[in-house]
Short mmCIF file of C-alpha atoms and ligand atoms in Angstrom, two decimals:
data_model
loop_
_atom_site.label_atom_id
_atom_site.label_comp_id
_atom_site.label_asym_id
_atom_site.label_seq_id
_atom_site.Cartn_x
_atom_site.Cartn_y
_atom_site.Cartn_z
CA UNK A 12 -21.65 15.10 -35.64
CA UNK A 13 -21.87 13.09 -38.33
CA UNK A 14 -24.21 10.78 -40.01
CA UNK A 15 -23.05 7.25 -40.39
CA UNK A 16 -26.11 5.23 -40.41
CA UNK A 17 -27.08 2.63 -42.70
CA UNK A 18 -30.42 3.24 -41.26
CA UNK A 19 -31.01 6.79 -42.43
CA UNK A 20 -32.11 9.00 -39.84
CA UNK A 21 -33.14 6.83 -36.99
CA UNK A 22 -29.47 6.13 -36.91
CA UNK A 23 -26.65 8.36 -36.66
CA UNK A 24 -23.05 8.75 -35.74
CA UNK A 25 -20.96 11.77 -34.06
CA UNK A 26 -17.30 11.71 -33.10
CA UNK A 27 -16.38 11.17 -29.80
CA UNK A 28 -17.01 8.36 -26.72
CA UNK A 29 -18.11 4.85 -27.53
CA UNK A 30 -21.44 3.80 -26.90
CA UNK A 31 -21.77 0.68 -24.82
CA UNK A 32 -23.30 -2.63 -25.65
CA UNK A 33 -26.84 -2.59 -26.68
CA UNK A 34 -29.51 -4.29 -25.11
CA UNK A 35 -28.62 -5.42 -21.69
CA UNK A 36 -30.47 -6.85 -19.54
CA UNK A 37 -31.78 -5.14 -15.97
CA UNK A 38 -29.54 -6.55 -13.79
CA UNK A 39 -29.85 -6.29 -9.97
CA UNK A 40 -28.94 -7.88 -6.70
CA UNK A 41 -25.51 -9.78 -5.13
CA UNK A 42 -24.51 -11.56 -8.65
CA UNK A 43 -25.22 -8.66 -10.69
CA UNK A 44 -21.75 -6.92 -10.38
CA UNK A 45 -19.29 -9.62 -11.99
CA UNK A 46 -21.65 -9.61 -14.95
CA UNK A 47 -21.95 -6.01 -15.01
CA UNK A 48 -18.68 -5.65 -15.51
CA UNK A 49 -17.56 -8.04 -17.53
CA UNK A 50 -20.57 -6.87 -19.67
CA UNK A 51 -19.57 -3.30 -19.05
CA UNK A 52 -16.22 -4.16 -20.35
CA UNK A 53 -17.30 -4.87 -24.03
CA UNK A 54 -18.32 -1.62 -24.04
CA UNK A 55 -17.11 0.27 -26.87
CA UNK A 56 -15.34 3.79 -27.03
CA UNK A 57 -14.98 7.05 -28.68
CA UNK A 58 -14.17 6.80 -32.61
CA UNK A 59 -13.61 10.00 -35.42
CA UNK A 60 -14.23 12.63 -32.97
CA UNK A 61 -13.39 15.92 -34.46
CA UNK A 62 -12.20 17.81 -31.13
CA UNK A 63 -12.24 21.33 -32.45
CA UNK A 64 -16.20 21.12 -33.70
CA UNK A 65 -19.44 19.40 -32.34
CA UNK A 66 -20.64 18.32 -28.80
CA UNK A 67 -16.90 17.90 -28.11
CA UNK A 68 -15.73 21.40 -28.83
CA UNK A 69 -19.18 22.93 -26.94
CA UNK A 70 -18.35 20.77 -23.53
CA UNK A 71 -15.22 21.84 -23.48
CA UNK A 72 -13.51 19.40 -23.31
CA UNK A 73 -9.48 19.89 -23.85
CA UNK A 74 -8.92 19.36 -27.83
CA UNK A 75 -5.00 20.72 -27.99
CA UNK A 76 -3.89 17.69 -26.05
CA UNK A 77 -5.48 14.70 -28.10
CA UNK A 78 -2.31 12.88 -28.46
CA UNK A 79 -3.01 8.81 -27.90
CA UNK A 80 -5.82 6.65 -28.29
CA UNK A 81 -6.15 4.33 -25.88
CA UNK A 82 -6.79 0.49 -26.24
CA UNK A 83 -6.52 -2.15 -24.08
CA UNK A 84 -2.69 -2.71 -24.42
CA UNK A 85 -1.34 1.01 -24.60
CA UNK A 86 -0.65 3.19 -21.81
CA UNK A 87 -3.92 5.19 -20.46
CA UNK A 88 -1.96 8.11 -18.43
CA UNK A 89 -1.93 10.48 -21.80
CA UNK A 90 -5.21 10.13 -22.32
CA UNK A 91 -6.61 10.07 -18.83
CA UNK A 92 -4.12 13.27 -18.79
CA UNK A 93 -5.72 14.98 -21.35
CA UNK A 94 -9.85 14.23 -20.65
CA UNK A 95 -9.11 14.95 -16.64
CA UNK A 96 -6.49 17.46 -16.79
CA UNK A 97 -5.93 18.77 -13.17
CA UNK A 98 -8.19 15.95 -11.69
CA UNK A 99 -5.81 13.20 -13.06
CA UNK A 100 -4.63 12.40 -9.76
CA UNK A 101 -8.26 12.29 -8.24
CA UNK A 102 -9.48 9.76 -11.36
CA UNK A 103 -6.08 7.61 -10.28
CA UNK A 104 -7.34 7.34 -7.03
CA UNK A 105 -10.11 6.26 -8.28
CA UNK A 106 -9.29 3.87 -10.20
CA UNK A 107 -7.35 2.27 -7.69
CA UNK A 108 -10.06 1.95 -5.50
CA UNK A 109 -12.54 0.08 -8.81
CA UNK A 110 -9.35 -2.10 -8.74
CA UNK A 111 -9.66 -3.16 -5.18
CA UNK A 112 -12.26 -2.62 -3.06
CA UNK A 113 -14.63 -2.30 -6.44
CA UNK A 114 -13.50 -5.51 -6.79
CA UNK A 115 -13.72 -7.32 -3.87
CA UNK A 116 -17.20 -5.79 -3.22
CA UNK A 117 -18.31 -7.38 -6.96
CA UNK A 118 -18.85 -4.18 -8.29
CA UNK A 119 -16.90 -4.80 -11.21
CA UNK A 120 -15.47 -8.24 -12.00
CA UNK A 121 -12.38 -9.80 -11.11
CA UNK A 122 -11.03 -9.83 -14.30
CA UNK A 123 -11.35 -5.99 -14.88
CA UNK A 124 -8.83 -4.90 -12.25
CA UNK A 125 -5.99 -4.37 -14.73
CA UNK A 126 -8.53 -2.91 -17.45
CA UNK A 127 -10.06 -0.57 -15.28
CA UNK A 128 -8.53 2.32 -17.06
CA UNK A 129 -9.57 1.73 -20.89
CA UNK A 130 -13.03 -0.86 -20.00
CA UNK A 131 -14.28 1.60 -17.64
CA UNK A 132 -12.79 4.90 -16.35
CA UNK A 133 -12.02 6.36 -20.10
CA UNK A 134 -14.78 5.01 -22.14
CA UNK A 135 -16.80 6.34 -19.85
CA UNK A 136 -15.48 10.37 -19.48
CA UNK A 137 -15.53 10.38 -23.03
CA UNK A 138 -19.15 10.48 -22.73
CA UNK A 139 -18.59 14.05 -21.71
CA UNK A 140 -18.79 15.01 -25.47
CA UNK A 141 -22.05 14.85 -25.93
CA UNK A 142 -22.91 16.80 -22.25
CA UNK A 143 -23.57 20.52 -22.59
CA UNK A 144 -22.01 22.95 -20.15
CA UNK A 145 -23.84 23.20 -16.95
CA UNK A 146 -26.33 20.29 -17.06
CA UNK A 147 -27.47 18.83 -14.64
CA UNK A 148 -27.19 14.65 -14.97
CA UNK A 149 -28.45 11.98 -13.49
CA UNK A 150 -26.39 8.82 -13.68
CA UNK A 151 -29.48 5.55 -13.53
CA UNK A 152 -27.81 2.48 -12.22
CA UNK A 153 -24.75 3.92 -11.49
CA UNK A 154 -23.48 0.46 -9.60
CA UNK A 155 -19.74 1.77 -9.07
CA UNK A 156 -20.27 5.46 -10.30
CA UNK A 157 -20.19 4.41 -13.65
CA UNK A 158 -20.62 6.81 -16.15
CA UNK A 159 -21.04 9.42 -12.94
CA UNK A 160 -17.87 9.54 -11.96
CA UNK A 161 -15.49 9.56 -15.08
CA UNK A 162 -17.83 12.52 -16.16
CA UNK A 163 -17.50 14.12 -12.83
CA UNK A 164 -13.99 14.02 -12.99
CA UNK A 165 -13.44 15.15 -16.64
CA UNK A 166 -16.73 18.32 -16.02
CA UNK A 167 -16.91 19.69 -13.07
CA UNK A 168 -18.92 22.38 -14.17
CA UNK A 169 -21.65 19.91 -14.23
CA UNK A 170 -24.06 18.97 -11.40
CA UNK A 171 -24.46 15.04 -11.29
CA UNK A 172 -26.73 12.97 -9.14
CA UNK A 173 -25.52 9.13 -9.08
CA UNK A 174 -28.93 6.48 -8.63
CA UNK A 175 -28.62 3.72 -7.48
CA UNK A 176 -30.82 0.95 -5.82
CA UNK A 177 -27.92 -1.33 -3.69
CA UNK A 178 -27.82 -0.40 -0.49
CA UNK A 179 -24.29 -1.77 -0.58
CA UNK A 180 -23.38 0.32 -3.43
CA UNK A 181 -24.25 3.09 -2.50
CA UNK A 182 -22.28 3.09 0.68
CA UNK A 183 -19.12 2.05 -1.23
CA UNK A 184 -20.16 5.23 -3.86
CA UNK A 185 -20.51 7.22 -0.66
CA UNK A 186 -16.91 6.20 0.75
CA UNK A 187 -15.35 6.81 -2.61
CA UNK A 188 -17.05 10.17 -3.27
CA UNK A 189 -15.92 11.35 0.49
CA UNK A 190 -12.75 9.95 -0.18
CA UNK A 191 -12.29 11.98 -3.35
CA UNK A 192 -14.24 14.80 -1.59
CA UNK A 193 -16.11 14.88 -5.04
CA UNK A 194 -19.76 16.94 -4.35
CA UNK A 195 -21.92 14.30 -6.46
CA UNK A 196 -25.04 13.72 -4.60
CA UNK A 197 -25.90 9.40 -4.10
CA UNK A 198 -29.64 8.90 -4.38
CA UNK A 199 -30.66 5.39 -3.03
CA UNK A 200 -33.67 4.63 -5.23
CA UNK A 201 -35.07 2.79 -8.19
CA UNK A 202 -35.56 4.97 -11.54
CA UNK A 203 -39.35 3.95 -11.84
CA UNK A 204 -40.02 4.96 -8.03
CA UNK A 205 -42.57 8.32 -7.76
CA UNK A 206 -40.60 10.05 -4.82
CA UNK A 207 -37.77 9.73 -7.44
CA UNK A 208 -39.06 11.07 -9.99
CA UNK A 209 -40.56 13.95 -7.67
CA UNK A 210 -37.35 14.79 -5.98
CA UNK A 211 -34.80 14.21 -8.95
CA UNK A 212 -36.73 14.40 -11.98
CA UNK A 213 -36.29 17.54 -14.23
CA UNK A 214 -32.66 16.32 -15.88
CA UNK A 215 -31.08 17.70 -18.56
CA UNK A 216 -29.32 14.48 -18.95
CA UNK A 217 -29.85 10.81 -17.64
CA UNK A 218 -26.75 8.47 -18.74
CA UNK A 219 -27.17 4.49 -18.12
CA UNK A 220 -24.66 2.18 -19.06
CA UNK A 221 -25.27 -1.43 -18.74
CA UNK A 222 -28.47 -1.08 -16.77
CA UNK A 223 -31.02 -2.29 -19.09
CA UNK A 224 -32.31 -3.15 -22.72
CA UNK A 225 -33.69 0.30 -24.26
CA UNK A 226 -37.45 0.44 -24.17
CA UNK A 227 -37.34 0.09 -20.44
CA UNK A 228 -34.14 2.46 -20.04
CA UNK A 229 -36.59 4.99 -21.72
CA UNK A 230 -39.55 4.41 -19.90
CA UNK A 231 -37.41 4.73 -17.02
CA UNK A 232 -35.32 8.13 -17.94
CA UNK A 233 -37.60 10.03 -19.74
CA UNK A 234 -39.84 10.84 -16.62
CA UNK A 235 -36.58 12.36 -14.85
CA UNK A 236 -35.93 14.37 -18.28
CA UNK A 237 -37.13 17.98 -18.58
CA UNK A 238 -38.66 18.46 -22.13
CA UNK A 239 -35.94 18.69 -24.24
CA UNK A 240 -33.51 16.55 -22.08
CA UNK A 241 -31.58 13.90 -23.59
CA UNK A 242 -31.01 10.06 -22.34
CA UNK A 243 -27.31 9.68 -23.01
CA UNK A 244 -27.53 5.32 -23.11
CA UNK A 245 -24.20 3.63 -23.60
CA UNK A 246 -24.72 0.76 -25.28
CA UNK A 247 -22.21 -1.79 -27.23
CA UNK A 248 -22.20 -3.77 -30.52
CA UNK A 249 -26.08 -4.29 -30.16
CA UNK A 250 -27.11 -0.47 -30.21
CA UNK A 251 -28.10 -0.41 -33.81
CA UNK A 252 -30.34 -3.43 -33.46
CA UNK A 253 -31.65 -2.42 -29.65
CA UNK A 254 -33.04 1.24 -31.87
CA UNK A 255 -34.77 -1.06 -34.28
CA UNK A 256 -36.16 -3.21 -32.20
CA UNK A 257 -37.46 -0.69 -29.97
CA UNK A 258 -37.88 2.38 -31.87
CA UNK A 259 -41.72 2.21 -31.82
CA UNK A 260 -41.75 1.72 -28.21
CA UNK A 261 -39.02 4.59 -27.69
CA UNK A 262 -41.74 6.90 -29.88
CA UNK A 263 -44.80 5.59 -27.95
CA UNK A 264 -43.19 6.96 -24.17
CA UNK A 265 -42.52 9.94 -25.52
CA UNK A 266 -39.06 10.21 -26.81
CA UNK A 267 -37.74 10.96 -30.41
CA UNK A 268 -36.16 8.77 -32.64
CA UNK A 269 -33.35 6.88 -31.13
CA UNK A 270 -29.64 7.89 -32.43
CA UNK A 271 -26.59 6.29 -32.80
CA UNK A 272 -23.70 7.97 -31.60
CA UNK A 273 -20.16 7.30 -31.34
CA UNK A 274 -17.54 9.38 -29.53
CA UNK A 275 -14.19 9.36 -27.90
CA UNK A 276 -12.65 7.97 -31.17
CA UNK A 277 -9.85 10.85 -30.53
CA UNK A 278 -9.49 9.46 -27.06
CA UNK A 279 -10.15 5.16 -26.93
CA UNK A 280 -10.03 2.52 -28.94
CA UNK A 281 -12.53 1.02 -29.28
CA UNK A 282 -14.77 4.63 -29.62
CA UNK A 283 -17.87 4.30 -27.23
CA UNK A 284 -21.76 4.14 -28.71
CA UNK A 285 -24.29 6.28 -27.56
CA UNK A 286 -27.98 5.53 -28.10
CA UNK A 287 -29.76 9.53 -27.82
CA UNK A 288 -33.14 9.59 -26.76
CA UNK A 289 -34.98 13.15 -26.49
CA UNK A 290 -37.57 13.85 -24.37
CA UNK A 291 -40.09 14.91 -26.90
CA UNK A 292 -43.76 14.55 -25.32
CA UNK A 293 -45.44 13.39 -22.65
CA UNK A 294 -46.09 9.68 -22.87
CA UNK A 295 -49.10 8.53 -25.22
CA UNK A 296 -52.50 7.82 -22.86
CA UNK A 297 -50.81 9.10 -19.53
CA UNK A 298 -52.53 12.06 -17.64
CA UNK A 299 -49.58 13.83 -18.19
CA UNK A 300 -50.09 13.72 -22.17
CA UNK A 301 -53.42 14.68 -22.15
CA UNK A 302 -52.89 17.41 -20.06
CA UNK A 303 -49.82 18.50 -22.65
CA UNK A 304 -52.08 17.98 -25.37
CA UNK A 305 -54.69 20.35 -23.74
CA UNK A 306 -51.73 23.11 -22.90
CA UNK A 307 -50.74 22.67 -26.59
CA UNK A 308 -54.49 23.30 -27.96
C1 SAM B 418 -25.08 -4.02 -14.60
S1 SAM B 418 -25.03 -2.79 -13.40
C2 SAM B 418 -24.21 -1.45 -14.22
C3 SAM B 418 -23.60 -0.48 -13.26
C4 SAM B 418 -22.83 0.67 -13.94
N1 SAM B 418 -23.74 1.55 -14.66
C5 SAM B 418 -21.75 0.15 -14.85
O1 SAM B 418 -21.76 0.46 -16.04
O2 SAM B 418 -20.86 -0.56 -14.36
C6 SAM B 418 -26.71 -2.25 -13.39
C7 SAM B 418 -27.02 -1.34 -12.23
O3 SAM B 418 -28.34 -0.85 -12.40
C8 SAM B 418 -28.97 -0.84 -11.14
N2 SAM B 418 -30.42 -0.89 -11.37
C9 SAM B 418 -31.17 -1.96 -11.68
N3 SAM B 418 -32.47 -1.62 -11.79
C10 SAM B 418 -32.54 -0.28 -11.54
C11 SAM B 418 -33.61 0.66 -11.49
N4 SAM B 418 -34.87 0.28 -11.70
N5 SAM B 418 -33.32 1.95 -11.22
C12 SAM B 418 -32.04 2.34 -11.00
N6 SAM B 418 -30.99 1.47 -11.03
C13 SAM B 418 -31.24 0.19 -11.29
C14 SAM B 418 -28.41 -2.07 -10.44
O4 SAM B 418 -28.56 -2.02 -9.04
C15 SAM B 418 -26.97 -2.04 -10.90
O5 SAM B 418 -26.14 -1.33 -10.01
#
């Protein structure tokens, strides 16, 4: 990882998977999708990603086989070779199925069909970086399994829940997972909801891309975060302003100080950005802070 921040130390930069635009808005119901992805699709990728050190080299991700960096007018198969390996033929299947029925169901919009590879499948695995072996993720507002799936497909050593509050996306995530017979569990549910939080909280990582602007993506994630857990949120050319805008608030719910992060850079063009949020502390007034205060003495 490397520091690249103008900002000093609220703001920093590893190699690897781009992180997506900054602060969008929450976005639900029927006319969500188009935007979503046409919003998902300025989403940045990977950049200066030093395969054989960092998150990248600790996920395990394949380094020998960093050949091509895809962009929007190259040829993805090399590098959807090399982040899925085996599973290349599962993430093709995939992708076909973002390109039509993720389409026609307005999961992704209609302009994204041919750029499903680089605007969506590949920005997103590259995410897989900054994910430590074994962790257990939860994807927030995973709309068509995005980041879940990519990430699935590029780790399977890790255990991923998708979330998702559509009751007509998560039937099509449903289909597609059965289709792919991929074991990713599809929770129906809103982040903020209590019998979420009590059945699926405890992550090591929550990843959100497009989902909402970050103060509320924290407030959000960090009560599904074990202490210590990370929020992985891709963000796009806004992520830098989104930390300093909402830094304090970040602090105030209990997380650390936001990072920058790009990654991927070995893989896509653009690199994606990553906004990192720890889980720190308990959040400041809640029960569960005093009680943390009280354990801590
Ligand atoms: C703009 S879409 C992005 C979908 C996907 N992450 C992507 O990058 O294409 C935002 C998604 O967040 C979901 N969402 C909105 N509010 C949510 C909440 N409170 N908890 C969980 N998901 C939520 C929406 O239903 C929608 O599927």
């Amino acid at each position: 990882m490397r520091d690249v921040s103008e900002l000093g130390s609220d703001v920093t930069a590893t190699g690897g998977p781009g992180i997506p635009r900054g602060s969008e808005p929450e976005v639900s119901g029927p006319s969500a999708s188009t935007e979503s992805g046409d919003r998902a699709a300025e989403a940045g990728g990977p950049r200066d990603a030093d395969p054989e050190s960092g998150p990248a080299a600790e996920s395990g991700l394949p380094a020998s086989s960093y050949q091509a960096v895809a962009d929007d007018d190259s040829d993805p198969l090399p590098v959807a070779a090399a982040l899925f390996g085996d599973r290349l033929e599962l993430a093709q299947r995939y992708v076909a199925m973002l390109a039509d029925t993720g389409v026609t169901h307005g999961l992704i919009g209609p302009k994204e069909g041919d750029r499903v590879w680089q605007r969506h499948v590949l920005n997103c695995a590259v995410l897989a970086e900054l994910v430590e072996s074994g962790a257990r993720v939860l994807d927030m507002g995973s709309g068509a399994g995005l980041p879940g799936i990519p990430l699935a497909l590029a780790r399977p050593d890790l255990e991923i829940v998708l979330l998702e509050p559509l009751a007509r996306r998560v039937d099509w995530l449903r289909s597609v997972l059965e289709e792919l017979g991929l074991p990713l569990t599809v929770v129906r549910g809103r982040a903020e909801e209590p019998t979420v939080r009590q059945e699926w909280g405890g992550a090591d990582v929550v990843t959100a891309r497009a989902v909402a602007p970050l103060a509320r993506l924290t407030r959000w994630a960090l009560p599904l975060l074990r202490p210590g857990g990370r929020l992985l949120a891709m963000k796009g050319a806004s992520a830098t302003a989104e930390v300093i805008r909402d830094s304090a608030a970040v602090r105030g719910f209990g997380g650390s100080a936001p990072r920058v992060v790009q990654c991927g850079g070995t893989h896509v063009d653009p690199p994606a950005t990553v906004v990192v949020v720890e889980r720190t502390a308990a959040r400041r007034g809640t029960r569960e802070a005093r009680r943390t205060r009280g354990r801590q003495g």
